[in-house]
DNA sequence: TCTGGGGTCCTAGGACCC
DNA sequence: TCTGGGGTCCTAGGACCC
């Protein structure tokens, strides 16, 4: 059996954990740049506020109902997530962190120690709440997909008390019949349309589809696995990670929409340089080196201009590196290739792919290991300073930005940001 | 004229997830 | 004025190899 622990309305719950007065009130959290709604309390959902809606469009509705609005505060959410995951890792041997607010638990063979798994899950749920004030729901089933499905059912049926355990064939059948096909894990918009056109409208109907039909219409092996999982045969590997540690990534990206449109090469280089620096930090944190970098810049796709909106270029690095100054150098070269004068851009990004284990990459023909060691120490210092005193405290000159928010041309809006209650002494939460 | 039958590697693009 | 960001996996098709 596998369990999926899912934090309810995670970002909203993080804000509520530090502001008790928000409980029972409609609350929403906005995406970066205060662009879209990305988390809604139940009260906000009830007002008809949809996921992903642009903030400026729903602003009147939010004002009318006195909805509390927050800019996203990823430092806070990341730290709260770490606390939840760390606790889970301390009570269950094998935990797979699936996203910032979800984890799969491997409960195979655990009845022996804990008796009924529903009771065990209830204890875990209550302890998470006691420690963090984050409410959760737990779905338990023989496959990850069924655990997901069970989790969804708890959210729709408050009477279940946040726990749904699909321990018998009858319960599984019942559960499959409850869930619309578009709400199955792995069924997105495209597949949902196809399925409805074929008269397949529930998870139960999907579970009965023939493998050949599914292979033909739902992405080949992906669809075949999905159906098998619904039938109770595990096809998705369980991938536990060490004590709440974040899993190693195969690609690392840093992309942002600017606070205002930019057009000069200098402004764009400032943004791309900062993104490359940030990506390099993430790279070093997981001990990787990169051999392929993509840089892109985008125009506004909502305007009257015809496509294309995004211009990107890929740089194959001669030698895999984790050095910020290397990435800054190539980022500048890449930007030169795609930037056009008198164009207006609203977004840029740096994506690192082709990640290798650092230190094991091939030495360049003319590089010397002494230089490498000194360099590595410097970068380590840089990362530690930035971690301790805040991102961007120490930077490379090319990624440098003048002091003061107003002079950082690419910085996005965050007009409603709560404090770094748990990670910054100056903003420490107090009663 | 006939124009095999494997492989591998890479990339672009599509679909999905939170 | 104002429309997020960061991931995963799979497939098809081309280039190239023997």
Short mmCIF file of C-alpha atoms (C1' of nucleotides) in Angstrom, two decimals:
data_model
loop_
_atom_site.label_atom_id
_atom_site.label_comp_id
_atom_site.label_asym_id
_atom_site.label_seq_id
_atom_site.Cartn_x
_atom_site.Cartn_y
_atom_site.Cartn_z
CA UNK A 1 0.00 0.00 0.00
CA UNK A 2 1.07 3.54 -0.74
CA UNK A 3 -0.17 6.71 0.91
CA UNK A 4 -0.27 10.18 -0.55
CA UNK A 5 -0.05 12.94 2.03
CA UNK A 6 -1.22 16.19 0.48
CA UNK A 7 -1.23 19.54 2.24
CA UNK A 8 -4.53 21.33 1.80
CA UNK A 9 -4.29 24.65 -0.02
CA UNK A 10 -0.66 24.65 0.99
CA UNK A 11 0.38 28.27 0.40
CA UNK A 12 -2.78 29.62 2.00
CA UNK A 13 -2.25 27.25 4.93
CA UNK A 14 1.32 28.52 5.37
CA UNK A 15 0.02 32.10 5.63
CA UNK A 16 -2.70 31.02 8.02
CA UNK A 17 -0.24 29.15 10.21
CA UNK A 18 1.22 32.52 11.20
CA UNK A 19 -1.95 34.62 11.16
CA UNK A 20 -4.71 32.97 13.08
CA UNK A 21 -7.17 35.68 12.15
CA UNK A 22 -7.11 34.40 8.56
CA UNK A 23 -8.89 31.20 9.53
CA UNK A 24 -12.41 31.07 8.16
CA UNK A 25 -11.77 34.03 5.85
CA UNK A 26 -11.33 33.87 2.08
CA UNK A 27 -7.59 33.96 1.30
CA UNK A 28 -5.63 33.71 -1.96
CA UNK A 29 -1.94 33.58 -2.83
CA UNK A 30 -0.62 35.05 -6.07
CA UNK A 31 2.08 33.74 -8.39
CA UNK A 32 5.36 35.54 -8.97
CA UNK A 33 4.99 39.12 -10.10
CA UNK A 34 1.51 39.08 -8.51
CA UNK A 35 0.30 37.61 -11.79
CA UNK A 36 -2.16 34.78 -11.17
CA UNK A 37 -4.09 33.08 -8.38
CA UNK A 38 -2.18 29.94 -7.42
CA UNK A 39 -3.65 28.99 -4.05
CA UNK A 40 -7.17 29.52 -2.70
CA UNK A 41 -8.79 28.80 0.61
CA UNK A 42 -12.08 26.90 0.56
CA UNK A 43 -13.90 30.18 1.22
CA UNK A 44 -12.20 31.76 -1.81
CA UNK A 45 -13.11 28.78 -3.99
CA UNK A 46 -16.70 29.13 -2.88
CA UNK A 47 -16.71 32.69 -4.22
CA UNK A 48 -16.00 31.28 -7.68
CA UNK A 49 -12.36 32.37 -7.84
CA UNK A 50 -10.60 29.98 -10.19
CA UNK A 51 -7.12 28.52 -10.10
CA UNK A 52 -4.71 30.29 -12.41
CA UNK A 53 -6.89 33.31 -13.02
CA UNK A 54 -5.06 36.59 -13.64
CA UNK A 55 -5.11 38.77 -10.56
CA UNK A 56 -6.10 41.93 -12.38
CA UNK A 57 -9.20 40.22 -13.75
CA UNK A 58 -10.55 39.04 -10.41
CA UNK A 59 -9.44 42.08 -8.43
CA UNK A 60 -12.93 43.60 -8.27
CA UNK A 61 -14.37 40.34 -6.96
CA UNK A 62 -11.59 40.03 -4.39
CA UNK A 63 -12.15 43.58 -3.17
CA UNK A 64 -15.89 43.12 -3.04
CA UNK A 65 -15.62 40.10 -0.75
CA UNK A 66 -12.65 41.40 1.23
CA UNK A 67 -10.52 38.46 0.19
CA UNK A 68 -7.10 38.53 1.86
CA UNK A 69 -4.43 38.58 -0.85
CA UNK A 70 -0.79 37.49 -0.52
CA UNK A 71 2.18 37.61 -2.87
CA UNK A 72 3.97 34.28 -2.98
CA UNK A 73 6.60 33.84 -0.28
CA UNK A 74 8.60 30.82 -1.40
CA UNK A 75 11.17 31.13 1.34
CA UNK A 76 8.42 30.61 3.89
CA UNK A 77 6.63 27.86 1.93
CA UNK A 78 9.88 26.03 1.27
CA UNK A 79 10.76 26.06 4.94
CA UNK A 80 7.31 24.87 6.01
CA UNK A 81 7.49 22.11 3.43
CA UNK A 82 10.89 21.05 4.78
CA UNK A 83 9.37 20.75 8.27
CA UNK A 84 6.50 18.56 7.06
CA UNK A 85 8.80 16.34 4.98
CA UNK A 86 11.32 16.03 7.77
CA UNK A 87 8.62 14.86 10.14
CA UNK A 88 7.31 12.31 7.64
CA UNK A 89 10.83 10.98 7.15
CA UNK A 90 11.14 10.55 10.88
CA UNK A 91 8.07 8.31 11.19
CA UNK A 92 8.07 6.38 7.91
CA UNK A 93 11.20 4.66 6.59
CA UNK A 94 10.57 5.39 2.93
CA UNK A 95 9.23 8.76 1.83
CA UNK A 96 9.17 10.13 -1.70
CA UNK A 97 8.84 13.89 -1.83
CA UNK A 98 6.66 14.41 -4.87
CA UNK A 99 6.21 18.18 -4.77
CA UNK A 100 6.45 21.05 -2.33
CA UNK A 101 3.19 19.97 -0.70
CA UNK A 102 2.88 16.24 -1.39
CA UNK A 103 4.71 13.10 -0.38
CA UNK A 104 4.18 9.42 -1.09
CA UNK A 105 4.76 7.01 1.77
CA UNK A 106 5.62 3.37 1.23
CA UNK A 107 3.35 1.52 3.65
CA UNK A 108 3.96 -1.97 2.33
CA UNK A 109 4.03 -4.38 5.21
CA UNK A 110 3.32 -1.68 7.77
CA UNK A 111 0.05 -3.15 9.09
CA UNK A 112 2.19 -5.50 11.12
CA UNK A 113 3.55 -2.63 13.15
CA UNK A 114 0.74 -0.14 13.11
CA UNK A 115 -2.44 -2.15 12.80
CA UNK A 116 -5.01 -0.38 10.68
CA UNK A 117 -3.33 1.95 8.22
CA UNK A 118 -6.22 4.40 8.40
CA UNK A 119 -5.55 4.89 12.10
CA UNK A 120 -1.83 5.24 11.44
CA UNK A 121 -2.50 7.86 8.76
CA UNK A 122 -4.79 9.74 11.14
CA UNK A 123 -2.03 9.91 13.74
CA UNK A 124 0.43 11.23 11.18
CA UNK A 125 -2.04 13.81 9.93
CA UNK A 126 -2.73 15.04 13.45
CA UNK A 127 0.93 15.27 14.33
CA UNK A 128 1.70 17.26 11.19
CA UNK A 129 -1.00 19.69 12.19
CA UNK A 130 0.22 19.90 15.78
CA UNK A 131 3.76 20.69 14.63
CA UNK A 132 3.13 23.02 11.71
CA UNK A 133 -0.56 24.00 11.67
CA UNK A 134 -0.72 22.69 8.11
CA UNK A 135 -3.88 20.62 7.43
CA UNK A 136 -3.41 17.55 5.26
CA UNK A 137 -5.38 14.79 3.58
CA UNK A 138 -4.15 11.22 3.22
CA UNK A 139 -5.20 8.80 0.49
CA UNK A 140 -4.10 5.17 0.70
CA UNK A 141 -4.22 2.63 -2.10
CA UNK A 142 -2.33 -0.22 -3.74
CA UNK A 143 -0.75 2.06 -6.38
CA UNK A 144 0.36 5.67 -6.47
CA UNK A 145 -2.44 6.52 -8.88
CA UNK A 146 -5.04 4.98 -6.57
CA UNK A 147 -3.52 6.78 -3.57
CA UNK A 148 -3.89 10.00 -5.53
CA UNK A 149 -7.46 9.12 -6.38
CA UNK A 150 -8.23 8.32 -2.74
CA UNK A 151 -6.72 11.62 -1.74
CA UNK A 152 -8.96 13.45 -4.16
CA UNK A 153 -11.99 11.71 -2.69
CA UNK A 154 -11.14 12.92 0.81
CA UNK A 155 -11.08 16.47 -0.44
CA UNK A 156 -14.54 16.13 -1.94
CA UNK A 157 -16.00 14.34 1.09
CA UNK A 158 -15.25 16.19 4.34
CA UNK A 159 -17.17 13.48 6.19
CA UNK A 160 -14.20 11.15 5.63
CA UNK A 161 -12.13 13.28 7.97
CA UNK A 162 -9.24 13.65 5.56
CA UNK A 163 -8.45 9.94 5.29
CA UNK A 164 -9.45 7.52 2.55
CA UNK A 165 -8.15 3.96 2.60
CA UNK A 166 -8.93 1.80 -0.43
CA UNK A 167 -8.28 -1.51 1.26
CA UNK A 168 -10.87 -3.69 -0.49
CA UNK A 169 -11.81 -4.33 -4.09
CA UNK A 170 -15.32 -3.03 -3.41
CA UNK A 171 -13.99 0.25 -2.04
CA UNK A 172 -11.70 0.63 -5.00
CA UNK A 173 -14.56 0.13 -7.43
CA UNK A 174 -16.66 2.61 -5.48
CA UNK A 175 -13.81 5.13 -5.56
CA UNK A 176 -13.26 4.73 -9.30
CA UNK A 177 -16.92 5.44 -9.90
CA UNK A 178 -16.78 8.66 -7.87
CA UNK A 179 -14.03 10.32 -9.87
CA UNK A 180 -14.44 11.98 -13.25
CA UNK A 181 -11.90 10.91 -15.83
CA UNK A 182 -10.41 14.41 -16.10
CA UNK A 183 -9.57 14.29 -12.40
CA UNK A 184 -7.42 11.18 -12.71
CA UNK A 185 -3.69 11.75 -12.18
CA UNK A 186 -2.11 11.88 -15.63
CA UNK A 187 -5.23 12.93 -17.52
CA UNK A 188 -4.88 16.52 -18.67
CA UNK A 189 -7.03 18.64 -20.96
CA UNK A 190 -6.13 16.95 -24.24
CA UNK A 191 -6.65 13.40 -23.01
CA UNK A 192 -9.83 14.33 -21.15
CA UNK A 193 -11.38 15.64 -24.36
CA UNK A 194 -10.43 12.49 -26.26
CA UNK A 195 -11.83 10.28 -23.51
CA UNK A 196 -15.13 12.12 -23.30
CA UNK A 197 -15.46 11.98 -27.08
CA UNK A 198 -15.04 8.22 -26.79
CA UNK A 199 -17.72 8.08 -24.10
CA UNK A 200 -15.29 7.36 -21.28
CA UNK A 201 -16.24 9.71 -18.48
CA UNK A 202 -15.24 8.16 -15.17
CA UNK A 203 -12.10 6.63 -13.73
CA UNK A 204 -14.03 3.34 -13.55
CA UNK A 205 -14.64 3.44 -17.31
CA UNK A 206 -11.00 4.28 -17.98
CA UNK A 207 -9.88 1.35 -15.85
CA UNK A 208 -11.80 -0.94 -18.22
CA UNK A 209 -10.29 0.37 -21.44
CA UNK A 210 -8.30 -2.04 -23.56
CA UNK A 211 -4.56 -1.61 -23.52
CA UNK A 212 -4.34 -1.26 -27.29
CA UNK A 213 -6.89 1.57 -27.37
CA UNK A 214 -5.17 3.37 -24.55
CA UNK A 215 -1.73 2.94 -26.12
CA UNK A 216 -3.04 4.41 -29.31
CA UNK A 217 -4.80 7.42 -27.79
CA UNK A 218 -3.17 8.26 -24.47
CA UNK A 219 0.51 8.62 -25.24
CA UNK A 220 1.57 5.00 -25.67
CA UNK A 221 3.19 3.43 -22.66
CA UNK A 222 2.13 6.36 -20.46
CA UNK A 223 -1.54 5.57 -20.93
CA UNK A 224 -1.00 1.84 -20.57
CA UNK A 225 0.69 2.35 -17.22
CA UNK A 226 -2.02 4.70 -16.07
CA UNK A 227 -4.75 2.14 -16.70
CA UNK A 228 -2.79 -0.65 -15.02
CA UNK A 229 -2.31 1.55 -11.98
CA UNK A 230 -6.05 2.21 -11.81
CA UNK A 231 -6.57 -1.56 -11.93
CA UNK A 232 -4.33 -1.92 -8.89
CA UNK A 233 -1.05 -3.02 -10.49
CA UNK A 234 1.83 -0.72 -9.56
CA UNK A 235 3.70 0.64 -12.59
CA UNK A 236 5.27 3.77 -11.12
CA UNK A 237 8.44 3.12 -9.19
CA UNK A 238 8.57 4.36 -5.64
CA UNK A 239 11.62 6.59 -5.29
CA UNK A 240 12.43 7.33 -1.66
CA UNK A 241 14.88 10.08 -0.80
CA UNK A 242 17.13 10.56 2.21
CA UNK A 243 15.53 12.18 5.24
CA UNK A 244 13.52 14.87 3.55
CA UNK A 245 16.33 15.83 1.16
CA UNK A 246 15.22 17.34 -2.12
CA UNK A 247 15.64 14.92 -5.02
CA UNK A 248 18.42 15.51 -7.52
CA UNK A 249 17.19 17.33 -10.60
CA UNK A 250 17.90 16.51 -14.22
CA UNK A 251 17.43 20.12 -15.26
CA UNK A 252 17.53 23.42 -13.42
CA UNK A 253 15.76 26.55 -14.53
CA UNK A 254 15.51 30.13 -13.42
CA UNK A 255 12.99 32.18 -15.37
CA UNK A 256 11.01 35.30 -14.53
CA UNK A 257 8.52 37.74 -15.91
CA UNK A 258 9.87 41.25 -15.38
CA UNK A 259 8.09 43.86 -13.26
CA UNK A 260 8.01 46.05 -16.38
CA UNK A 261 8.92 45.54 -20.04
CA UNK A 262 12.63 45.87 -20.88
CA UNK A 263 14.44 46.43 -24.12
CA UNK A 264 18.07 47.51 -23.71
CA UNK A 265 20.79 44.91 -23.91
CA UNK A 266 22.17 46.06 -20.56
CA UNK A 267 18.84 45.56 -18.77
CA UNK A 268 18.32 42.12 -20.28
CA UNK A 269 21.87 41.11 -19.49
CA UNK A 270 21.28 42.18 -15.90
CA UNK A 271 18.27 39.87 -15.71
CA UNK A 272 19.80 36.94 -17.59
CA UNK A 273 22.99 37.28 -15.54
CA UNK A 274 21.08 37.19 -12.27
CA UNK A 275 19.11 34.14 -13.44
CA UNK A 276 22.29 32.35 -14.53
CA UNK A 277 23.86 33.07 -11.13
CA UNK A 278 20.84 31.75 -9.31
CA UNK A 279 20.74 28.63 -11.49
CA UNK A 280 24.46 28.08 -10.82
CA UNK A 281 23.79 28.18 -7.07
CA UNK A 282 21.06 25.55 -7.39
CA UNK A 283 23.44 23.51 -9.52
CA UNK A 284 26.19 23.57 -6.89
CA UNK A 285 23.75 22.82 -4.11
CA UNK A 286 23.01 19.43 -5.64
CA UNK A 287 26.63 18.87 -6.57
CA UNK A 288 26.17 18.89 -10.33
CA UNK A 289 27.93 20.45 -13.29
CA UNK A 290 26.20 21.45 -16.51
CA UNK A 291 27.07 20.94 -20.17
CA UNK A 292 24.10 22.54 -21.94
CA UNK A 293 22.60 25.96 -21.31
CA UNK A 294 19.48 27.44 -22.90
CA UNK A 295 18.80 31.16 -22.70
CA UNK A 296 15.49 32.63 -23.81
CA UNK A 297 13.78 36.01 -23.89
CA UNK A 298 10.07 36.51 -24.51
CA UNK A 299 7.82 39.25 -25.80
CA UNK A 300 4.27 39.79 -24.57
CA UNK A 301 2.03 37.14 -26.10
CA UNK A 302 -1.14 38.88 -24.97
CA UNK A 303 -0.55 41.97 -27.09
CA UNK A 304 -1.42 42.58 -30.73
CA UNK A 305 1.90 41.36 -32.12
CA UNK A 306 1.89 38.04 -33.98
CA UNK A 307 4.09 35.14 -32.85
CA UNK A 308 6.79 34.09 -32.30
CA UNK A 309 7.01 35.42 -28.78
CA UNK A 310 9.95 33.49 -27.49
CA UNK A 311 13.51 33.54 -28.80
CA UNK A 312 15.91 31.01 -27.45
CA UNK A 313 19.32 29.61 -28.12
CA UNK A 314 21.19 26.60 -26.82
CA UNK A 315 24.87 26.75 -25.88
CA UNK A 316 26.82 23.50 -25.74
CA UNK A 317 29.53 24.14 -23.14
CA UNK A 318 32.95 22.80 -24.16
CA UNK A 319 33.49 21.48 -20.63
CA UNK A 320 30.86 20.80 -17.97
CA UNK A 321 31.06 23.45 -15.24
CA UNK A 322 29.43 24.66 -12.04
CA UNK A 323 31.22 27.99 -12.07
CA UNK A 324 29.04 31.09 -12.07
CA UNK A 325 31.56 33.09 -14.09
CA UNK A 326 31.55 30.48 -16.87
CA UNK A 327 27.78 30.53 -17.02
CA UNK A 328 27.73 34.33 -17.02
CA UNK A 329 30.16 34.39 -19.94
CA UNK A 330 28.08 31.98 -22.02
CA UNK A 331 24.83 33.65 -21.01
CA UNK A 332 26.11 36.92 -22.46
CA UNK A 333 27.13 35.20 -25.70
CA UNK A 334 23.73 33.51 -25.90
CA UNK A 335 21.83 36.72 -25.23
CA UNK A 336 23.79 38.48 -27.98
CA UNK A 337 22.54 35.89 -30.43
CA UNK A 338 18.86 36.42 -29.70
CA UNK A 339 18.46 40.00 -28.49
CA UNK A 340 17.17 42.48 -31.05
CA UNK A 341 17.27 46.24 -30.66
CA UNK A 342 13.95 48.08 -30.47
CA UNK A 343 12.14 44.94 -29.34
CA UNK A 344 10.34 44.91 -26.01
CA UNK A 345 10.69 41.87 -23.75
CA UNK A 346 8.72 40.92 -20.67
CA UNK A 347 10.37 37.71 -19.57
CA UNK A 348 13.66 35.84 -19.70
CA UNK A 349 15.13 32.62 -18.45
CA UNK A 350 18.15 30.38 -18.14
CA UNK A 351 17.73 26.61 -18.27
CA UNK A 352 20.55 24.22 -17.43
CA UNK A 353 20.37 20.69 -18.83
CA UNK A 354 22.76 17.85 -19.33
CA UNK A 355 23.73 17.71 -15.66
CA UNK A 356 26.71 15.62 -14.58
CA UNK A 357 28.17 14.86 -11.20
CA UNK A 358 30.52 17.75 -10.34
CA UNK A 359 34.19 16.96 -10.02
CA UNK A 360 33.90 13.98 -12.33
CA UNK A 361 33.54 15.97 -15.50
CA UNK A 362 36.27 15.82 -18.09
CA UNK A 363 39.08 18.31 -17.55
CA UNK A 364 39.51 20.88 -20.24
CA UNK A 365 42.73 20.57 -22.19
CA UNK A 366 44.29 23.65 -20.62
CA UNK A 367 42.68 23.74 -17.22
CA UNK A 368 44.78 23.10 -14.16
CA UNK A 369 43.51 21.51 -10.99
CA UNK A 370 45.07 24.17 -8.72
CA UNK A 371 43.07 26.91 -10.25
CA UNK A 372 40.04 24.63 -9.96
CA UNK A 373 40.43 24.14 -6.23
CA UNK A 374 40.80 27.83 -5.45
CA UNK A 375 37.80 28.51 -7.61
CA UNK A 376 35.71 25.89 -5.87
CA UNK A 377 36.53 27.40 -2.47
CA UNK A 378 35.57 30.85 -3.69
CA UNK A 379 32.22 29.58 -4.97
CA UNK A 380 31.59 27.74 -1.73
CA UNK A 381 32.17 30.96 0.21
CA UNK A 382 29.85 32.79 -2.13
CA UNK A 383 27.06 30.27 -1.66
CA UNK A 384 27.46 30.26 2.11
CA UNK A 385 27.36 34.06 2.35
CA UNK A 386 24.29 34.22 0.18
CA UNK A 387 22.59 31.48 2.13
CA UNK A 388 23.36 33.14 5.44
CA UNK A 389 22.74 36.77 4.60
CA UNK A 390 20.17 36.45 1.81
CA UNK A 391 20.23 35.79 -1.92
CA UNK A 392 22.33 38.26 -3.88
CA UNK A 393 24.42 39.50 -0.93
CA UNK A 394 27.59 38.64 -2.84
CA UNK A 395 27.53 38.59 -6.65
CA UNK A 396 29.71 38.57 -9.70
CA UNK A 397 30.14 41.99 -11.27
CA UNK A 398 28.27 40.98 -14.44
CA UNK A 399 25.33 39.80 -12.37
CA UNK A 400 25.52 42.89 -10.22
CA UNK A 401 22.53 45.10 -9.66
CA UNK A 402 22.58 48.52 -8.06
CA UNK A 403 21.33 48.75 -4.50
CA UNK A 404 17.65 49.37 -3.91
CA UNK A 405 14.61 47.69 -5.36
CA UNK A 406 13.63 50.54 -7.66
CA UNK A 407 16.88 50.28 -9.55
CA UNK A 408 16.49 46.58 -10.32
CA UNK A 409 14.63 46.93 -13.58
CA UNK A 410 13.58 43.30 -13.97
CA UNK A 411 12.38 42.67 -10.43
CA UNK A 412 8.73 41.60 -10.34
CA UNK A 413 5.95 42.97 -8.18
CA UNK A 414 5.27 41.49 -4.78
CA UNK A 415 3.04 44.00 -3.10
CA UNK A 416 1.47 41.69 -0.51
CA UNK A 417 4.32 39.59 0.77
CA UNK A 418 4.30 38.20 4.29
CA UNK A 419 7.50 37.88 6.35
CA UNK A 420 10.20 35.23 6.29
CA UNK A 421 8.85 34.19 9.68
CA UNK A 422 10.95 31.09 10.08
CA UNK A 423 14.22 31.85 8.28
CA UNK A 424 15.16 35.47 9.01
CA UNK A 425 15.93 36.86 12.47
CA UNK A 426 14.66 40.30 11.52
CA UNK A 427 11.31 38.92 10.44
CA UNK A 428 10.98 36.22 13.05
CA UNK A 429 7.40 35.43 13.91
CA UNK A 430 6.23 36.79 17.24
CA UNK A 431 2.89 36.64 18.98
"C1'" DT B 1 17.57 -1.68 -62.17
"C1'" DC B 2 17.76 -3.59 -57.47
"C1'" DT B 3 17.68 0.15 -53.01
"C1'" DG B 4 18.28 -4.40 -46.24
"C1'" DG B 5 18.14 -4.39 -41.56
"C1'" DG B 6 19.60 -3.43 -37.78
"C1'" DG B 7 21.52 -0.24 -34.26
"C1'" DT B 8 22.57 4.51 -31.62
"C1'" DC B 9 22.27 9.22 -30.50
"C1'" DC B 10 20.21 13.57 -30.63
"C1'" DT B 11 16.56 17.03 -30.83
"C1'" DA B 12 12.06 19.04 -31.06
"C1'" DG B 13 7.73 18.89 -29.59
"C1'" DG B 14 3.81 17.22 -26.97
"C1'" DA B 15 1.62 15.90 -22.91
"C1'" DC B 16 1.41 15.89 -18.21
"C1'" DC B 17 2.34 17.32 -13.14
"C1'" DC B 18 2.28 20.75 -9.00
"C1'" DT C 1 -0.86 49.36 -16.15
"C1'" DC C 2 -1.65 44.11 -14.72
"C1'" DT C 3 -1.80 37.06 -17.54
"C1'" DG C 4 3.76 32.29 -12.86
"C1'" DG C 5 7.57 29.14 -12.51
"C1'" DG C 6 9.79 24.72 -12.41
"C1'" DG C 7 9.77 20.15 -13.37
"C1'" DT C 8 9.00 15.01 -15.67
"C1'" DC C 9 8.58 11.52 -19.30
"C1'" DC C 10 7.66 9.90 -23.97
"C1'" DT C 11 7.57 9.79 -29.11
"C1'" DA C 12 8.84 10.66 -33.72
"C1'" DG C 13 12.06 11.64 -36.93
"C1'" DG C 14 16.64 12.68 -38.72
"C1'" DA C 15 21.58 11.74 -38.95
"C1'" DC C 16 24.77 8.51 -38.74
"C1'" DC C 17 26.91 3.85 -38.21
"C1'" DC C 18 27.94 -1.04 -39.63
#
